[in-house]
């Protein structure tokens, strides 16, 4: 499963024995895979400052998770032709996300534990804010390019009645620069091809004989040229429509067609040039943001454990990876083993009508032990 439970219990003898009992029961019943989760000793400061920090870390946790989900989605959108390879590009420090979480080690170089906790949190917040700012600007430029390209490509889709004809016709299909003659394009249903060939010269006066040519087809019909005198255009259109032949409003403009083709070539080239650097940036910064997020989870466990279990700092954090369809049973085992940590909370888990005084969360979010959830299903 792609979820983890990060829990902690006090580090005294009784609770270390409770943790060992948890490991035995969860292993024997095949409920979860458990590993110790090492968190450094931080400079605690006052308990008042920890309460404020707990609130700030909660918001930062939510922001970080939202950011990495957006980044994962951006990788999906950029890798439009290779979506099957997305997961191999979503790594943390070069390893898959599960391995990174289960083998987590605090990065002392990036987030020194010797500095005050508020400084560590500030470093993480600034780092994630910068990544978000860069993500917005980089993806906005790329997405604008994609939207423009898609709108041009959309013009080349659809049937002959609606799609652009600039990529179908050529200069040779038209009589150009004539004061008297003009070439029209007519859409003829497939079942009416023979009728068109038989009647187009007589639909109006002044139609040039043998001037029709089929230049394109779709599943419904064909695009024919016909050359006639300019002065009979309106009469020809009316008669053609009465016979179920549809004249497309199109006038050949070589400069415009050339501009459109150059624009398409330029946009495709720009997209290709931006693809590599953007994907590399996303991979590097997804890794950075994910690593920061797991550090935030570690900080939340530390702060919550000190607030819950008191000073001096003495607790043990454990990472549980629940096995499929075992989360309900696993929760029951944990609540049973650790109910002595908070009898009121343990009772309330059995009876939803019991309220815990002073606790703003719903009972479902509060357990006798410190608990945080890590969900790695970032693409769902």
Tab-separated table of C-alpha atoms in Angstrom, residues 36-242:
chain	number	residue	atom	x	y	z
A	36	UNK	CA	12.089	2.801	13.614
A	37	UNK	CA	11.904	6.407	12.473
A	38	UNK	CA	14.908	8.386	13.705
A	39	UNK	CA	14.281	12.031	14.636
A	40	UNK	CA	17.110	14.229	16.037
A	41	UNK	CA	16.943	16.062	19.356
A	42	UNK	CA	16.007	19.658	18.591
A	43	UNK	CA	16.265	22.793	20.675
A	44	UNK	CA	12.817	22.832	22.222
A	45	UNK	CA	12.353	26.385	23.511
A	46	UNK	CA	9.174	27.073	25.467
A	47	UNK	CA	6.038	24.937	25.367
A	48	UNK	CA	4.094	28.052	24.308
A	49	UNK	CA	6.304	28.422	21.236
A	50	UNK	CA	5.758	24.713	20.443
A	51	UNK	CA	1.975	25.195	20.448
A	52	UNK	CA	2.317	27.958	17.831
A	53	UNK	CA	4.815	25.851	15.872
A	54	UNK	CA	2.433	22.878	15.905
A	55	UNK	CA	-0.223	24.993	14.174
A	56	UNK	CA	2.278	26.371	11.658
A	57	UNK	CA	3.616	22.892	10.850
A	58	UNK	CA	0.069	21.649	10.242
A	59	UNK	CA	-0.467	24.327	7.602
A	60	UNK	CA	2.990	23.732	6.093
A	61	UNK	CA	2.301	19.982	5.903
A	62	UNK	CA	-0.928	20.604	3.959
A	63	UNK	CA	0.817	23.090	1.649
A	64	UNK	CA	3.765	20.743	0.985
A	65	UNK	CA	1.476	17.797	0.158
A	66	UNK	CA	-0.589	19.968	-2.191
A	67	UNK	CA	2.601	21.235	-3.878
A	68	UNK	CA	4.087	17.795	-4.543
A	69	UNK	CA	0.733	16.589	-5.904
A	70	UNK	CA	0.674	19.554	-8.303
A	71	UNK	CA	4.254	18.818	-9.328
A	72	UNK	CA	3.442	15.142	-9.922
A	73	UNK	CA	0.482	16.217	-12.067
A	74	UNK	CA	2.745	18.608	-13.994
A	75	UNK	CA	5.091	15.702	-14.775
A	76	UNK	CA	2.069	13.764	-16.120
A	77	UNK	CA	1.051	16.714	-18.314
A	78	UNK	CA	4.570	17.319	-19.636
A	79	UNK	CA	5.136	13.618	-20.365
A	80	UNK	CA	1.957	13.436	-22.448
A	81	UNK	CA	3.366	10.826	-24.868
A	82	UNK	CA	5.086	8.708	-22.203
A	83	UNK	CA	2.644	8.608	-19.277
A	84	UNK	CA	3.675	5.037	-18.454
A	85	UNK	CA	7.096	6.331	-17.414
A	86	UNK	CA	5.843	8.999	-14.988
A	87	UNK	CA	6.542	7.058	-11.782
A	88	UNK	CA	10.183	6.460	-12.658
A	89	UNK	CA	10.576	10.245	-12.841
A	90	UNK	CA	8.997	10.836	-9.421
A	91	UNK	CA	11.927	9.986	-7.160
A	92	UNK	CA	13.378	11.376	-3.923
A	93	UNK	CA	17.168	11.500	-3.744
A	94	UNK	CA	17.314	9.064	-6.655
A	95	UNK	CA	15.208	6.342	-4.995
A	96	UNK	CA	11.497	5.504	-5.138
A	97	UNK	CA	9.283	7.307	-2.628
A	98	UNK	CA	8.530	4.248	-0.484
A	99	UNK	CA	12.247	3.491	-0.093
A	100	UNK	CA	12.983	7.099	0.834
A	101	UNK	CA	10.306	7.152	3.537
A	102	UNK	CA	11.260	3.771	5.033
A	103	UNK	CA	14.997	4.636	4.996
A	104	UNK	CA	14.542	8.248	6.087
A	105	UNK	CA	17.504	10.025	7.668
A	106	UNK	CA	17.371	13.630	8.798
A	107	UNK	CA	19.471	15.879	6.517
A	108	UNK	CA	21.706	17.692	9.025
A	109	UNK	CA	23.493	19.690	6.318
A	110	UNK	CA	20.319	21.194	4.893
A	111	UNK	CA	18.306	21.480	8.106
A	112	UNK	CA	20.764	21.692	11.062
A	113	UNK	CA	19.184	20.298	14.238
A	114	UNK	CA	21.350	22.621	16.354
A	115	UNK	CA	19.483	25.725	15.250
A	116	UNK	CA	16.186	26.627	16.974
A	117	UNK	CA	13.143	24.712	15.733
A	118	UNK	CA	11.523	27.884	14.455
A	119	UNK	CA	14.570	28.413	12.197
A	120	UNK	CA	14.288	24.891	10.744
A	121	UNK	CA	10.589	25.427	10.019
A	122	UNK	CA	11.327	28.822	8.443
A	123	UNK	CA	13.966	27.250	6.142
A	124	UNK	CA	11.490	24.597	4.991
A	125	UNK	CA	8.698	27.149	4.451
A	126	UNK	CA	10.918	29.442	2.351
A	127	UNK	CA	12.251	26.534	0.293
A	128	UNK	CA	8.745	25.282	-0.558
A	129	UNK	CA	7.450	28.803	-1.288
A	130	UNK	CA	10.299	29.343	-3.771
A	131	UNK	CA	9.622	26.006	-5.473
A	132	UNK	CA	5.943	26.928	-5.818
A	133	UNK	CA	6.782	30.333	-7.307
A	134	UNK	CA	9.126	28.740	-9.860
A	135	UNK	CA	6.608	25.987	-10.630
A	136	UNK	CA	3.918	28.542	-11.463
A	137	UNK	CA	6.113	30.603	-13.803
A	138	UNK	CA	7.709	27.613	-15.578
A	139	UNK	CA	4.503	25.647	-16.110
A	140	UNK	CA	2.545	28.779	-17.111
A	141	UNK	CA	4.958	29.470	-19.997
A	142	UNK	CA	4.889	25.824	-21.140
A	143	UNK	CA	1.102	25.504	-20.810
A	144	UNK	CA	0.511	28.718	-22.776
A	145	UNK	CA	2.626	27.215	-25.560
A	146	UNK	CA	0.660	23.955	-25.396
A	147	UNK	CA	-2.716	25.738	-25.518
A	148	UNK	CA	-1.674	27.776	-28.576
A	149	UNK	CA	-0.393	24.632	-30.310
A	150	UNK	CA	-3.514	22.668	-29.464
A	151	UNK	CA	-5.759	25.413	-30.822
A	152	UNK	CA	-3.785	25.421	-34.093
A	153	UNK	CA	-3.867	21.619	-34.252
A	154	UNK	CA	-7.610	21.651	-33.538
A	155	UNK	CA	-8.108	23.771	-36.651
A	156	UNK	CA	-6.703	20.849	-38.658
A	157	UNK	CA	-9.216	18.429	-37.138
A	158	UNK	CA	-12.885	17.954	-37.839
A	159	UNK	CA	-14.656	17.621	-41.162
A	160	UNK	CA	-14.183	19.587	-44.381
A	161	UNK	CA	-16.983	21.973	-43.414
A	162	UNK	CA	-15.201	23.279	-40.308
A	163	UNK	CA	-11.474	22.484	-40.401
A	164	UNK	CA	-8.810	24.791	-41.810
A	165	UNK	CA	-8.006	24.171	-45.447
A	166	UNK	CA	-4.608	25.856	-45.409
A	167	UNK	CA	-2.762	22.559	-45.006
A	168	UNK	CA	-4.820	20.854	-47.755
A	169	UNK	CA	-4.827	23.261	-50.673
A	170	UNK	CA	-1.925	24.404	-52.819
A	171	UNK	CA	-1.349	27.366	-55.103
A	172	UNK	CA	-1.857	25.176	-58.191
A	173	UNK	CA	-5.492	24.490	-57.193
A	174	UNK	CA	-6.524	28.106	-57.842
A	175	UNK	CA	-6.773	30.664	-60.590
A	176	UNK	CA	-5.065	33.628	-58.944
A	177	UNK	CA	-4.591	37.316	-59.853
A	178	UNK	CA	-7.378	37.280	-62.411
A	179	UNK	CA	-9.667	40.260	-62.763
A	180	UNK	CA	-12.551	38.123	-64.003
A	181	UNK	CA	-12.088	34.522	-62.839
A	182	UNK	CA	-12.168	33.014	-59.353
A	183	UNK	CA	-11.789	29.459	-57.991
A	184	UNK	CA	-14.276	28.299	-55.374
A	185	UNK	CA	-14.077	25.267	-53.109
A	186	UNK	CA	-17.188	23.117	-52.885
A	187	UNK	CA	-17.970	20.286	-50.454
A	188	UNK	CA	-19.880	17.490	-52.158
A	189	UNK	CA	-21.427	14.513	-50.267
A	190	UNK	CA	-19.862	11.214	-51.376
A	191	UNK	CA	-23.136	9.877	-52.733
A	192	UNK	CA	-23.452	13.003	-54.945
A	193	UNK	CA	-20.036	12.871	-56.712
A	194	UNK	CA	-21.536	11.699	-60.001
A	195	UNK	CA	-24.292	14.314	-59.793
A	196	UNK	CA	-21.685	17.044	-59.202
A	197	UNK	CA	-19.588	16.028	-62.210
A	198	UNK	CA	-22.713	15.964	-64.387
A	199	UNK	CA	-24.226	19.290	-63.286
A	200	UNK	CA	-21.593	21.712	-61.931
A	201	UNK	CA	-20.977	23.391	-65.346
A	202	UNK	CA	-24.693	24.169	-65.710
A	203	UNK	CA	-25.428	25.342	-62.151
A	204	UNK	CA	-24.856	28.903	-63.339
A	205	UNK	CA	-23.739	30.820	-66.410
A	206	UNK	CA	-20.044	31.454	-66.926
A	207	UNK	CA	-18.642	28.309	-65.201
A	208	UNK	CA	-15.365	27.242	-66.793
A	209	UNK	CA	-15.818	23.777	-68.359
A	210	UNK	CA	-13.710	20.878	-66.978
A	211	UNK	CA	-12.442	23.133	-64.166
A	212	UNK	CA	-13.372	20.833	-61.265
A	213	UNK	CA	-10.871	18.695	-59.388
A	214	UNK	CA	-11.147	16.595	-56.220
A	215	UNK	CA	-8.408	17.793	-53.824
A	216	UNK	CA	-9.361	16.238	-50.458
A	217	UNK	CA	-11.813	13.799	-48.868
A	218	UNK	CA	-13.141	12.923	-45.445
A	219	UNK	CA	-15.615	10.218	-44.406
A	220	UNK	CA	-18.628	12.319	-45.468
A	221	UNK	CA	-17.606	13.920	-48.727
A	222	UNK	CA	-15.015	15.530	-50.935
A	223	UNK	CA	-13.573	18.995	-51.529
A	224	UNK	CA	-13.808	20.018	-55.203
A	225	UNK	CA	-12.512	23.098	-56.974
A	226	UNK	CA	-14.542	24.949	-59.600
A	227	UNK	CA	-13.566	28.055	-61.579
A	228	UNK	CA	-16.088	30.640	-62.738
A	229	UNK	CA	-16.523	34.333	-63.445
A	230	UNK	CA	-16.587	36.550	-60.356
A	231	UNK	CA	-19.897	38.159	-61.321
A	232	UNK	CA	-21.831	34.880	-60.986
A	233	UNK	CA	-20.456	33.848	-57.549
A	234	UNK	CA	-23.709	34.571	-55.664
A	235	UNK	CA	-25.889	32.850	-58.254
A	236	UNK	CA	-23.601	29.800	-58.280
A	237	UNK	CA	-23.648	29.571	-54.450
A	238	UNK	CA	-27.458	29.687	-54.353
A	239	UNK	CA	-27.847	26.997	-57.036
A	240	UNK	CA	-25.129	24.820	-55.457
A	241	UNK	CA	-26.828	24.963	-52.055
A	242	UNK	CA	-30.168	23.952	-53.614
